């Protein structure tokens, strides 16, 4: 450690630290603009000039390394005069926009100008003008004349997001931050650049000119989207959500938000909101009151149970529902004699039920410190944006990342090894890694793997993983696509064996905000609830035409049911539902999500329910009472949480288990693997902004590149065989459904794989997310 004196106080910091680090350790504030604790040092704003004894001139605190015995004064006359001089230069060309600037009231430049700026300017020349830029639907660059060239946005793109979407052109007073010519900002974490901007140059386009910061009430919440459990600040005005910002939590989301977390709130007040209970009578939808609707549901469920038995009823939810909602749904159905309850709509292999409760297998923060990682079946950037930023940090720190997937995705992370194979070959190529690990460790391979020959890439992955240990922590991690795979249990078993053999952590990213919570409350039934149609379905936050593994099959089951009850914040399912019950989204209810590391995080509603909307836990409580069930006398969400998880328990990792009892099974590659003669296999991603009901209704997100209608992505050789060129319309057929999609040639795909997204209305008529699919060039005019 190096000891220095800062403003008369002794402080020790690590060698190589900067003066700014020492000041932060002491809690001493040094004014700055370009410095940010999560970004590299730029030292270009010069606002943090301090006096260093024996130095001939003030030095930038962010870029001055400490040395033994150094004496620093941050508020001496010399330092303050230097800081004031820098502020005077910064304000020469800054426009006087404060009365109309969106950043007013939370502007770093404004705040520091009060303390370090002069009351008048010595410069009377015209200020420079910078032309507005177009960066897409999320970030406004209308007032780039405010920019002070701190380059935080540029560095964030390069270092955290992994893609340089902003850059600086010009020199001197002609310097400008701009996008690449004709390009928009498309990163899934781009909104963080709005937070980073210390002036009002980059602002939120959806929030623009809608409220002043001091008018907003700030309330804590938790993201309902991916499995990270990102901490949020929801800002409210007049009973309406106006903006969502990150709540810093170094153990979970650091100080970042994904764009899905940041901008999905735009769906909360759109025309799709369901605000009154509705019943279908004679084929016509009518609004009704809650008492009538719930009595209708209870009566209908009783009749169906009486006529067809309890097994003819099923309840399906999504993992975006809270612990309280899933617990009461499960409790109500089980109490009613119904055992068909599940929240895993995209899962088709249930062989591990009862033995595995999947979770990350480590704290989220450890992802940043890994030295070896093997990620299996994950569209990493789009499925888990902030987990990807942590792995990017790990690789920058020397980690070796290996990937097994069906597409050579650009995760914007330098990747040491990639095994890209058709989904029906994932188990086969994973078997090669098992064999290679056994050989590298000089241990016996599992039974049945004796004749598996490992390829060069499998050997390289094995060599990377074998190097794990206490000083080189490693992890084998399963993604969403691995969990959705028809052979998910066997992939799990093989991955588990690899992790145990090399001494690495083993876990799953898990799909949604409350996937872990769904397992903990027992809302599982070991079967696909649509493959054998039921007479009645109760849907909780579920839109099976978009959320199910096989939407074709799901919609057919719903259409043939005698009663379908849809509990949702949004209008949907008019074709198959009989009752629509308006329930609250996460901003209008209290609840708990259990994230991928097993951390239970509770939140309260931030605004009042819209119209006649009610929290789902209250609806289920009343429904339980109407069904004549015991134990539904809850007054608060907290009391339900305590019953479901235990009172005061937040760390639930001790109740989770990734270790399966299933032995690994070797699988050979298909005989014509990669051949043009093999059947065409579908690879289905879930587009980032279509993964859940809220995100898929956020208008700004749907205007982004990731929000566009999915394409049919074909490998070059297959496209040539079919006579298809980029931009052609192709007919994609699966089962008895088809879709017309625009074709794109994708060199990242294996020869017999076509990538067609799920969870989108354009592909909702298709079948399973995995399996054979037929593609042909559409006729003229189709």
XYZ file of C-alpha atoms in Angstrom:
782
model
C 0.000 0.000 0.000
C 1.056 3.592 -0.659
C 0.466 6.256 1.980
C -0.203 9.835 0.947
C -1.491 12.944 2.674
C -4.657 14.484 1.224
C -5.966 17.727 2.730
C -4.063 16.984 5.893
C -5.376 13.432 6.267
C -3.305 10.287 5.868
C -4.713 7.616 3.542
C -3.385 4.329 2.156
C -4.257 3.122 -1.330
C -3.003 0.357 -3.586
C 0.051 0.998 -5.787
C -0.992 2.346 -9.168
C -4.037 4.129 -7.732
C -4.767 7.690 -8.717
C -5.224 10.682 -6.448
C -8.965 10.481 -7.223
C -9.060 6.972 -5.715
C -7.477 8.262 -2.526
C -9.999 11.102 -2.359
C -12.878 8.672 -2.859
C -11.544 6.478 -0.058
C -11.534 9.455 2.296
C -14.904 10.704 1.094
C -13.361 13.919 -0.242
C -15.187 15.294 -3.274
C -13.118 16.572 -6.165
C -15.131 18.199 -8.980
C -14.985 16.250 -12.234
C -16.819 15.513 -15.478
C -14.938 12.949 -17.550
C -14.000 10.684 -14.620
C -16.308 7.753 -13.820
C -15.466 4.888 -11.500
C -16.554 2.256 -14.061
C -14.728 3.746 -17.058
C -11.125 4.154 -18.115
C -9.290 7.397 -17.438
C -9.572 10.065 -20.135
C -8.315 13.144 -18.232
C -9.725 15.454 -20.872
C -12.064 17.734 -18.900
C -9.353 18.941 -16.443
C -11.992 19.883 -13.893
C -10.331 17.741 -11.228
C -7.097 19.767 -11.079
C -5.523 19.660 -7.600
C -2.357 21.012 -6.033
C 0.397 18.447 -5.573
C 3.294 19.622 -3.434
C 6.497 20.132 -5.445
C 4.601 19.869 -8.756
C 5.043 23.035 -10.851
C 1.363 23.264 -11.810
C -1.994 21.757 -10.793
C -2.407 18.089 -11.722
C -5.546 16.136 -12.753
C -6.570 13.979 -9.798
C -8.044 11.293 -12.039
C -4.773 10.709 -13.914
C -2.071 11.420 -11.334
C -0.662 8.223 -9.785
C 0.015 8.246 -6.080
C 3.561 8.009 -4.781
C 4.853 7.501 -1.219
C 4.771 10.667 0.833
C 2.786 12.649 -1.748
C 1.004 15.689 -0.321
C -2.176 16.748 -2.131
C -4.422 19.739 -1.538
C -7.795 19.609 -3.248
C -9.250 22.895 -1.968
C -6.219 25.159 -1.740
C -6.304 28.553 -3.457
C -4.151 27.179 -6.262
C -6.434 24.174 -6.838
C -9.669 26.154 -6.634
C -8.382 28.838 -8.988
C -7.401 26.154 -11.499
C -10.819 24.528 -11.213
C -12.554 27.881 -11.700
C -10.462 28.591 -14.760
C -11.416 25.258 -16.284
C -15.084 25.949 -15.581
C -14.765 29.314 -17.350
C -13.408 27.585 -20.443
C -16.142 24.932 -20.362
C -18.833 27.592 -20.303
C -17.453 29.668 -23.202
C -19.564 27.836 -25.765
C -22.183 26.230 -23.553
C -25.677 27.417 -24.537
C -27.926 29.082 -21.985
C -30.497 26.285 -22.206
C -31.072 25.686 -18.492
C -34.713 26.866 -18.486
C -35.698 24.321 -21.141
C -33.026 21.638 -20.725
C -34.198 18.162 -19.676
C -31.064 17.832 -17.574
C -31.939 20.924 -15.512
C -32.092 20.060 -11.845
C -29.836 17.010 -12.122
C -27.048 18.459 -14.259
C -23.477 18.038 -13.104
C -22.326 21.054 -15.089
C -25.104 23.179 -13.597
C -24.232 22.075 -10.067
C -20.506 22.741 -10.429
C -21.064 26.039 -12.215
C -22.759 27.312 -9.057
C -19.647 26.586 -7.014
C -16.894 27.223 -9.547
C -18.416 29.461 -12.219
C -18.432 33.247 -12.456
C -21.571 35.353 -12.417
C -20.685 36.852 -15.796
C -18.618 35.859 -18.800
C -15.647 37.623 -20.341
C -16.532 36.137 -23.730
C -19.027 37.996 -25.905
C -18.474 36.178 -29.189
C -21.215 34.007 -30.667
C -21.337 30.533 -29.236
C -20.653 27.594 -31.499
C -23.552 25.643 -32.952
C -23.521 21.854 -33.342
C -26.023 20.228 -35.659
C -28.482 17.733 -34.082
C -27.855 14.047 -34.748
C -30.231 11.094 -35.133
C -29.375 8.179 -32.836
C -32.585 6.144 -32.917
C -35.775 6.024 -30.835
C -34.199 5.956 -27.366
C -31.480 8.631 -27.214
C -32.032 12.250 -28.212
C -29.055 14.144 -29.674
C -31.009 17.298 -30.525
C -28.846 19.638 -28.443
C -25.271 18.486 -29.011
C -24.080 22.088 -28.634
C -24.257 21.365 -24.887
C -21.627 18.616 -25.140
C -18.370 19.236 -23.250
C -16.524 16.308 -24.895
C -16.044 14.353 -21.676
C -16.207 11.161 -23.857
C -18.026 9.161 -21.164
C -20.497 7.921 -23.792
C -17.697 6.874 -26.140
C -15.840 4.999 -23.425
C -18.994 3.318 -22.151
C -19.679 1.925 -25.616
C -16.170 0.589 -26.060
C -15.569 -0.702 -22.545
C -18.928 -1.729 -21.084
C -21.330 -2.256 -23.990
C -18.539 -3.706 -26.119
C -19.404 -1.735 -29.257
C -18.246 1.714 -30.363
C -21.404 3.499 -31.474
C -20.309 7.033 -30.580
C -17.018 8.630 -31.506
C -15.403 12.056 -31.594
C -14.576 13.833 -34.830
C -12.834 17.156 -35.400
C -10.348 19.054 -33.286
C -10.491 22.038 -30.952
C -13.777 23.915 -31.030
C -14.836 21.753 -33.988
C -14.795 18.581 -31.901
C -18.112 16.739 -31.934
C -19.482 13.501 -30.529
C -21.366 11.717 -33.283
C -22.638 8.362 -34.463
C -21.168 6.577 -37.437
C -22.541 7.856 -40.743
C -26.097 6.672 -41.226
C -26.043 4.492 -38.110
C -28.255 4.523 -35.044
C -27.338 3.427 -31.530
C -28.550 -0.177 -31.256
C -26.835 -1.563 -28.162
C -29.154 -3.250 -25.675
C -27.600 -1.155 -22.875
C -27.415 2.169 -24.738
C -29.616 4.081 -22.289
C -26.802 4.140 -19.742
C -25.120 6.777 -21.894
C -27.992 9.115 -20.984
C -27.192 8.644 -17.292
C -23.480 9.099 -17.896
C -23.813 12.377 -19.772
C -22.921 15.097 -17.217
C -24.708 17.788 -19.235
C -27.901 17.730 -21.308
C -26.375 16.626 -24.601
C -27.738 13.057 -24.506
C -31.263 12.827 -23.137
C -34.030 10.243 -23.056
C -36.159 10.570 -26.173
C -39.297 8.975 -24.631
C -38.995 11.167 -21.499
C -38.063 14.344 -23.374
C -39.939 17.496 -22.292
C -42.386 15.533 -20.123
C -41.388 16.500 -16.559
C -38.852 18.278 -14.388
C -36.710 16.141 -12.064
C -37.911 17.975 -8.957
C -41.531 17.210 -9.854
C -40.914 13.464 -9.763
C -41.392 11.141 -6.826
C -38.712 8.461 -6.595
C -39.631 4.920 -5.580
C -37.529 1.780 -5.435
C -38.515 -1.284 -7.429
C -37.184 -4.455 -9.079
C -37.079 -5.261 -12.782
C -39.693 -7.819 -13.934
C -37.730 -8.864 -17.015
C -34.555 -10.957 -17.053
C -33.224 -13.021 -14.159
C -30.710 -10.528 -12.782
C -33.187 -8.761 -10.485
C -31.971 -5.327 -11.517
C -32.669 -2.627 -8.922
C -34.720 0.297 -10.224
C -35.782 3.793 -9.294
C -39.239 4.386 -10.719
C -40.015 8.085 -11.059
C -43.669 9.079 -10.860
C -45.664 12.226 -11.562
C -49.417 12.567 -11.179
C -49.913 8.854 -10.666
C -48.080 7.968 -13.881
C -44.661 6.364 -14.374
C -42.537 8.940 -16.159
C -39.064 7.435 -16.093
C -37.073 4.442 -14.832
C -33.456 4.799 -13.697
C -30.920 2.409 -12.139
C -30.623 2.060 -8.389
C -26.970 1.291 -7.829
C -26.353 -2.168 -6.384
C -22.789 -3.313 -6.885
C -23.713 -6.936 -6.185
C -26.373 -7.131 -8.900
C -26.599 -4.509 -11.653
C -23.720 -2.236 -10.564
C -24.937 1.179 -11.771
C -26.333 0.024 -15.115
C -29.709 -0.785 -16.663
C -30.559 -2.674 -19.816
C -32.717 -0.735 -22.270
C -35.533 -3.238 -21.674
C -35.497 -2.378 -17.959
C -35.233 1.340 -18.691
C -37.845 1.883 -21.401
C -40.439 -0.884 -21.014
C -42.492 1.393 -18.721
C -43.823 3.018 -21.906
C -46.191 0.032 -22.214
C -47.910 0.717 -18.906
C -50.320 3.364 -20.195
C -50.852 2.284 -23.772
C -54.123 1.412 -25.469
C -53.588 -2.319 -24.873
C -54.115 -1.999 -21.124
C -57.004 -4.082 -19.819
C -58.763 -1.949 -17.198
C -62.122 -3.691 -16.686
C -63.098 -7.350 -16.249
C -64.633 -8.752 -19.440
C -66.772 -11.815 -20.176
C -67.563 -13.319 -23.572
C -71.324 -13.855 -23.966
C -72.693 -15.280 -27.217
C -69.416 -14.532 -28.926
C -69.516 -10.879 -27.852
C -67.217 -9.304 -25.249
C -68.864 -7.326 -22.461
C -67.362 -5.365 -19.591
C -68.567 -6.420 -16.147
C -67.761 -5.977 -12.468
C -65.284 -8.001 -10.439
C -67.872 -9.864 -8.375
C -69.705 -11.107 -11.465
C -66.499 -12.056 -13.269
C -64.987 -14.007 -10.366
C -68.228 -15.810 -9.557
C -68.483 -16.751 -13.226
C -64.926 -18.172 -13.097
C -65.508 -20.081 -9.845
C -68.804 -21.526 -11.127
C -67.232 -22.547 -14.431
C -64.272 -24.274 -12.775
C -66.560 -26.161 -10.400
C -68.704 -27.401 -13.291
C -65.716 -28.568 -15.311
C -64.207 -30.364 -12.325
C -67.565 -32.025 -11.656
C -68.090 -33.113 -15.282
C -64.540 -33.973 -16.359
C -62.472 -34.276 -13.188
C -59.752 -32.058 -11.726
C -57.165 -33.311 -14.227
C -59.104 -31.560 -17.003
C -58.078 -28.166 -15.586
C -54.649 -26.519 -15.953
C -53.112 -23.266 -14.765
C -50.196 -21.762 -16.662
C -48.235 -18.671 -15.696
C -45.000 -17.014 -16.685
C -41.931 -16.455 -14.547
C -42.534 -12.714 -14.776
C -45.217 -13.245 -12.117
C -44.244 -12.549 -8.498
C -43.620 -15.114 -5.780
C -46.912 -14.107 -4.170
C -48.868 -14.572 -7.395
C -47.334 -17.939 -8.240
C -47.731 -19.169 -4.660
C -51.437 -18.315 -4.522
C -52.103 -19.693 -8.015
C -50.391 -22.928 -7.035
C -52.150 -23.046 -3.657
C -55.576 -22.368 -5.171
C -55.201 -24.987 -7.888
C -53.771 -27.686 -5.606
C -56.473 -26.943 -3.039
C -59.044 -27.375 -5.785
C -57.543 -30.765 -6.655
C -55.743 -29.542 -9.775
C -52.100 -30.625 -10.126
C -51.550 -29.157 -13.600
C -49.731 -25.921 -12.676
C -46.606 -24.629 -14.389
C -44.774 -21.408 -15.237
C -42.222 -22.880 -17.688
C -44.092 -22.403 -20.937
C -41.025 -22.636 -23.188
C -39.667 -25.807 -21.563
C -40.359 -29.240 -23.063
C -37.995 -31.585 -21.175
C -39.089 -32.124 -17.555
C -36.872 -35.103 -16.695
C -35.006 -33.173 -13.973
C -38.119 -32.066 -12.094
C -37.931 -32.982 -8.445
C -34.140 -33.174 -8.373
C -32.958 -29.805 -9.715
C -33.894 -26.266 -8.701
C -31.776 -24.313 -11.189
C -29.904 -21.136 -10.292
C -26.684 -19.349 -11.223
C -24.649 -21.413 -8.784
C -22.691 -18.366 -7.562
C -23.236 -14.712 -6.676
C -23.819 -12.513 -9.731
C -20.802 -10.365 -8.844
C -18.511 -13.383 -9.294
C -19.201 -13.355 -13.041
C -16.876 -10.345 -13.282
C -14.024 -12.266 -11.631
C -14.159 -15.519 -13.591
C -11.022 -16.637 -15.406
C -12.625 -19.507 -17.329
C -16.219 -19.715 -18.550
C -18.086 -22.146 -20.792
C -21.536 -20.862 -21.820
C -23.894 -23.392 -23.398
C -26.953 -22.455 -25.446
C -27.365 -18.745 -24.810
C -28.141 -15.674 -26.914
C -26.101 -14.023 -24.219
C -26.282 -10.316 -25.086
C -30.005 -10.330 -25.720
C -31.112 -12.822 -23.052
C -29.027 -11.397 -20.194
C -27.573 -7.989 -21.182
C -26.054 -7.084 -17.818
C -24.657 -10.576 -17.217
C -22.953 -10.158 -20.591
C -21.354 -6.898 -19.426
C -19.921 -8.731 -16.411
C -18.501 -11.501 -18.592
C -17.077 -8.805 -20.867
C -15.352 -7.326 -17.814
C -14.026 -10.761 -16.894
C -12.552 -11.291 -20.374
C -10.930 -7.848 -20.243
C -9.324 -9.074 -17.020
C -7.843 -12.119 -18.741
C -10.682 -14.662 -18.675
C -11.057 -17.249 -21.440
C -14.634 -17.561 -22.695
C -15.871 -20.615 -24.594
C -19.260 -20.935 -26.287
C -21.452 -23.801 -27.482
C -24.389 -22.533 -29.500
C -26.424 -22.889 -32.680
C -25.277 -19.565 -34.125
C -21.963 -17.760 -34.044
C -23.445 -14.772 -32.231
C -21.464 -11.582 -31.874
C -21.590 -11.197 -28.119
C -19.121 -8.305 -28.381
C -16.825 -10.298 -26.122
C -13.504 -11.727 -27.335
C -14.184 -15.465 -27.330
C -11.425 -18.035 -27.078
C -13.346 -21.051 -28.413
C -16.646 -21.570 -30.233
C -18.524 -24.775 -30.955
C -21.273 -23.861 -33.416
C -23.632 -26.720 -34.264
C -27.230 -27.416 -35.200
C -29.439 -27.762 -32.100
C -29.925 -31.489 -32.704
C -26.131 -31.874 -32.433
C -25.612 -29.926 -29.214
C -25.521 -33.045 -27.087
C -23.097 -34.668 -29.534
C -20.590 -31.800 -29.480
C -20.968 -31.537 -25.710
C -20.130 -35.241 -25.559
C -16.877 -34.401 -27.337
C -16.043 -31.856 -24.622
C -16.791 -34.498 -21.961
C -14.408 -36.898 -23.695
C -11.741 -34.198 -24.078
C -12.003 -33.192 -20.413
C -11.632 -36.827 -19.334
C -8.519 -37.165 -21.493
C -7.017 -33.864 -20.286
C -7.641 -34.735 -16.632
C -6.535 -38.345 -17.205
C -9.712 -39.667 -15.603
C -12.248 -42.183 -16.802
C -14.964 -40.808 -19.059
C -18.554 -41.603 -18.095
C -19.937 -44.896 -19.290
C -20.758 -44.792 -22.986
C -18.224 -42.061 -23.838
C -15.305 -44.433 -24.543
C -15.634 -44.159 -28.320
C -16.439 -40.448 -28.554
C -13.739 -38.687 -30.571
C -13.157 -35.072 -29.575
C -12.506 -32.461 -32.241
C -9.924 -29.705 -31.986
C -12.340 -27.090 -30.645
C -13.664 -29.483 -27.999
C -10.075 -30.182 -26.934
C -9.350 -26.455 -26.746
C -12.413 -25.885 -24.551
C -11.357 -28.768 -22.320
C -7.809 -27.410 -22.043
C -9.191 -24.015 -21.066
C -11.492 -25.440 -18.393
C -8.962 -27.860 -16.933
C -6.863 -24.868 -15.912
C -9.482 -23.819 -13.347
C -8.729 -23.685 -9.647
C -8.869 -21.359 -6.670
C -6.595 -18.878 -8.423
C -8.410 -19.316 -11.753
C -12.119 -19.519 -10.917
C -14.215 -21.068 -13.650
C -17.853 -21.713 -14.446
C -19.988 -23.817 -16.774
C -23.235 -21.959 -17.423
C -26.433 -22.995 -19.189
C -28.408 -20.408 -21.146
C -32.080 -20.060 -21.984
C -31.806 -22.005 -25.232
C -30.249 -24.941 -23.360
C -33.194 -24.931 -20.931
C -35.681 -24.821 -23.821
C -33.920 -27.618 -25.739
C -35.793 -30.937 -26.202
C -32.781 -32.687 -24.601
C -32.288 -30.120 -21.839
C -31.865 -32.739 -19.106
C -29.102 -34.593 -20.963
C -27.326 -31.335 -21.815
C -27.555 -30.444 -18.124
C -26.094 -33.795 -17.070
C -23.140 -33.520 -19.474
C -22.433 -29.912 -18.477
C -22.639 -30.841 -14.810
C -20.100 -33.646 -15.289
C -17.711 -31.240 -17.037
C -18.014 -28.669 -14.243
C -17.445 -31.264 -11.524
C -14.500 -32.817 -13.372
C -12.647 -29.503 -13.759
C -13.635 -28.012 -10.393
C -15.713 -25.193 -11.877
C -18.933 -23.648 -10.632
C -22.040 -24.926 -12.408
C -25.264 -23.053 -12.917
C -27.962 -21.637 -15.162
C -28.639 -18.047 -16.087
C -32.380 -18.958 -15.866
C -34.906 -17.266 -18.053
C -36.923 -14.627 -16.228
C -37.272 -12.381 -13.194
C -38.874 -15.053 -11.012
C -37.889 -18.393 -12.535
C -36.124 -19.371 -9.316
C -39.100 -18.190 -7.267
C -41.446 -20.329 -9.348
C -39.432 -23.422 -8.472
C -39.300 -22.480 -4.795
C -43.087 -22.192 -4.476
C -43.583 -25.501 -6.286
C -45.531 -24.166 -9.271
C -44.379 -27.078 -11.462
C -46.128 -30.174 -12.758
C -43.524 -32.204 -14.698
C -45.417 -32.043 -17.989
C -46.279 -29.884 -20.973
C -49.766 -28.596 -20.207
C -50.696 -28.010 -23.851
C -49.591 -31.319 -25.419
C -52.653 -33.035 -23.923
C -55.481 -30.467 -24.222
C -57.488 -29.626 -21.115
C -61.102 -28.551 -20.711
C -60.206 -25.390 -18.787
C -57.141 -23.158 -18.588
C -56.300 -20.394 -16.144
C -53.632 -18.072 -17.572
C -51.581 -15.795 -15.309
C -49.531 -13.168 -17.162
C -49.271 -15.710 -19.979
C -49.867 -15.193 -23.682
C -49.343 -18.756 -24.924
C -49.368 -17.754 -28.597
C -46.113 -15.911 -27.848
C -44.850 -17.506 -24.627
C -45.241 -21.234 -25.332
C -42.594 -23.587 -26.711
C -45.095 -24.696 -29.370
C -47.581 -21.844 -29.935
C -49.412 -23.801 -32.626
C -50.145 -26.568 -30.158
C -50.949 -24.147 -27.329
C -53.458 -22.107 -29.310
C -55.165 -25.296 -30.546
C -55.516 -26.510 -26.938
C -56.920 -23.172 -25.806
C -59.332 -22.944 -28.728
C -60.728 -26.382 -27.873
C -61.162 -25.699 -24.149
C -64.568 -25.098 -22.610
C -63.290 -22.249 -20.462
C -60.181 -20.068 -20.641
C -59.570 -17.447 -17.958
C -56.876 -14.902 -18.822
C -55.439 -12.809 -16.005
C -53.335 -10.095 -17.580
C -52.565 -6.361 -17.496
C -53.192 -6.292 -21.245
C -55.936 -7.146 -23.713
C -55.164 -10.389 -25.495
C -56.600 -13.804 -26.260
C -59.938 -12.534 -27.579
C -60.048 -15.531 -29.928
C -59.757 -18.243 -27.276
C -60.477 -16.648 -23.867
C -63.873 -16.536 -22.141
C -62.956 -14.241 -19.258
C -60.384 -11.429 -19.087
C -59.368 -10.268 -15.619
C -57.272 -7.059 -15.438
C -54.336 -7.542 -13.065
C -51.596 -5.116 -12.103
C -48.144 -4.956 -13.694
C -45.149 -4.681 -11.367
C -45.523 -0.911 -10.945
C -49.042 -1.269 -9.512
C -48.593 -4.111 -7.053
C -46.378 -5.288 -4.224
C -44.437 -8.482 -4.661
C -41.181 -10.400 -4.626
C -38.854 -11.719 -7.319
C -36.109 -14.270 -6.616
C -33.216 -13.636 -8.978
C -30.753 -16.072 -10.511
C -28.424 -15.971 -7.484
C -31.287 -16.906 -5.138
C -31.775 -13.427 -3.688
C -35.372 -12.550 -2.792
C -36.081 -8.881 -3.469
C -39.414 -7.377 -2.501
C -40.925 -4.193 -3.868
C -44.036 -2.065 -3.458
C -46.311 -0.580 -6.067
C -45.187 2.789 -7.364
C -48.519 4.013 -8.755
C -52.188 3.210 -8.145
C -53.748 0.452 -10.275
C -55.189 1.749 -13.549
C -58.980 1.688 -13.825
C -60.467 -1.433 -12.260
C -57.133 -3.269 -12.375
C -56.324 -5.246 -9.217
C -53.113 -6.891 -7.958
C -53.154 -10.552 -9.025
C -52.542 -11.763 -5.463
C -55.766 -10.071 -4.367
C -57.670 -11.589 -7.292
C -56.350 -15.072 -6.464
C -57.109 -14.601 -2.784
C -60.770 -13.820 -3.577
C -60.923 -16.659 -6.112
C -59.634 -19.064 -3.448
C -62.387 -17.939 -1.115
C -65.063 -18.293 -3.823
C -63.836 -21.844 -4.488
C -64.377 -22.605 -0.799
C -60.684 -23.142 -0.008
C -59.006 -22.642 3.363
C -55.964 -20.430 4.002
C -56.778 -17.489 1.741
C -57.219 -14.808 4.373
C -54.195 -12.683 3.485
C -54.218 -8.944 4.071
C -50.808 -8.080 2.641
C -48.373 -9.311 0.029
C -45.764 -9.630 2.786
C -47.833 -12.258 4.609
C -48.054 -14.328 1.416
C -44.304 -13.989 0.878
C -43.606 -15.133 4.435
C -45.767 -18.211 3.925
C -44.129 -18.998 0.585
C -40.462 -18.334 1.402
C -40.191 -17.981 5.179
C -40.302 -14.826 7.245
C -37.436 -12.417 6.712
C -35.516 -14.758 4.403
C -33.698 -13.038 1.531
C -30.841 -15.423 0.703
C -32.475 -18.572 -0.637
C -29.420 -20.073 -2.329
C -29.300 -22.798 0.342
C -32.624 -24.139 -0.960
C -31.397 -24.311 -4.557
C -29.666 -27.186 -6.272
C -28.108 -27.576 -9.721
C -26.864 -31.128 -9.160
C -28.853 -33.700 -11.124
C -28.851 -37.420 -10.427
C -28.996 -38.132 -14.141
C -25.884 -39.776 -15.620
C -24.451 -38.160 -18.782
C -25.449 -39.833 -22.029
C -23.148 -39.830 -25.052
C -24.663 -38.876 -28.383
C -23.058 -39.207 -31.829
C -23.357 -36.458 -34.400
C -26.173 -37.057 -36.884
C -24.891 -39.005 -39.894
C -25.311 -36.126 -42.288
C -24.520 -33.400 -39.780
C -23.903 -30.152 -41.590
C -24.919 -31.709 -44.901
C -27.311 -30.025 -47.267
C -29.182 -33.340 -47.468
C -30.052 -33.297 -43.775
C -33.425 -31.956 -42.697
C -33.457 -28.248 -42.006
C -33.372 -27.486 -38.271
C -34.965 -24.475 -36.634
C -33.015 -22.334 -34.193
C -35.415 -20.054 -32.335
C -34.294 -17.069 -30.349
C -36.642 -15.053 -28.164
C -36.109 -11.436 -29.305
C -35.043 -9.253 -26.414
C -38.055 -6.944 -26.617
C -40.621 -9.719 -27.118
C -39.701 -11.903 -24.150
C -42.547 -10.696 -21.921
C -45.889 -8.927 -22.098
C -44.652 -5.517 -20.924
C -41.564 -5.246 -23.125
C -43.404 -6.316 -26.267
C -45.814 -3.392 -25.893
C -43.280 -0.612 -25.326
C -43.467 1.583 -28.404
C -39.921 3.056 -28.178
C -38.422 -0.434 -27.848
C -40.432 -1.679 -30.814
C -38.921 1.087 -32.960
C -35.376 -0.133 -32.271
C -33.467 -2.532 -34.520
C -34.215 -5.349 -32.070
C -37.912 -4.524 -32.147
C -38.423 -5.143 -35.857
C -40.239 -8.105 -37.396
C -37.977 -11.168 -37.344
C -36.250 -12.379 -40.461
C -35.754 -15.899 -41.732
C -31.976 -16.217 -41.465
C -30.462 -18.799 -43.795
C -26.884 -20.030 -44.242
C -25.419 -19.164 -47.637
C -25.287 -22.706 -49.066
C -28.897 -23.412 -48.143
C -30.039 -20.102 -49.604
C -28.274 -20.891 -52.870
C -29.882 -24.330 -52.975
C -33.312 -22.780 -52.497
C -32.633 -19.959 -54.948
C -33.161 -17.373 -52.223
C -31.386 -14.039 -52.051
C -31.304 -11.546 -49.190
C -34.515 -9.553 -49.205
C -36.606 -12.283 -50.835
C -39.784 -13.432 -49.133
C -39.728 -17.055 -48.011
C -42.476 -19.306 -46.726
C -41.536 -21.029 -43.483
C -43.685 -24.039 -42.587
C -43.889 -26.060 -39.404
C -46.693 -28.524 -38.694
C -49.913 -27.096 -40.055
C -48.805 -23.477 -39.787
C -46.676 -21.222 -41.944
C -45.293 -17.698 -41.980
C -44.049 -15.381 -44.706
C -40.768 -13.761 -43.702
C -38.050 -11.743 -45.363
C -34.867 -13.749 -45.884
C -31.405 -12.779 -44.717
C -28.191 -14.617 -45.483
C -26.374 -15.354 -42.227
C -22.848 -16.753 -42.384
C -22.930 -17.475 -38.644
C -25.275 -20.459 -38.987
C -24.459 -24.142 -39.563
C -25.306 -25.443 -43.043
C -28.652 -27.020 -42.120
C -29.971 -24.436 -39.634
C -32.534 -21.702 -40.231
C -32.967 -19.125 -37.519
C -36.582 -18.070 -37.038
C -37.445 -16.160 -33.876
C -40.200 -17.242 -31.510
C -42.387 -15.005 -29.305
C -43.405 -12.715 -32.165
C -46.852 -12.360 -33.783
C -45.282 -12.918 -37.217
C -44.151 -16.426 -36.227
C -46.893 -17.348 -33.735
C -48.495 -19.734 -36.246
C -45.407 -21.959 -36.296
C -44.693 -24.981 -34.126
C -41.882 -25.980 -31.793
C -38.891 -23.728 -31.125
C -36.663 -26.678 -32.055
C -36.980 -29.427 -34.643
C -37.449 -29.719 -38.401
C -38.732 -26.805 -40.416
C -39.442 -26.322 -44.106
C -38.360 -23.242 -46.040
C -39.188 -22.364 -49.649
C -39.143 -19.281 -51.762
C -42.557 -17.637 -51.724
C -44.383 -17.197 -55.003
C -44.594 -13.818 -56.657
C -47.100 -11.518 -55.024
C -47.277 -13.500 -51.798
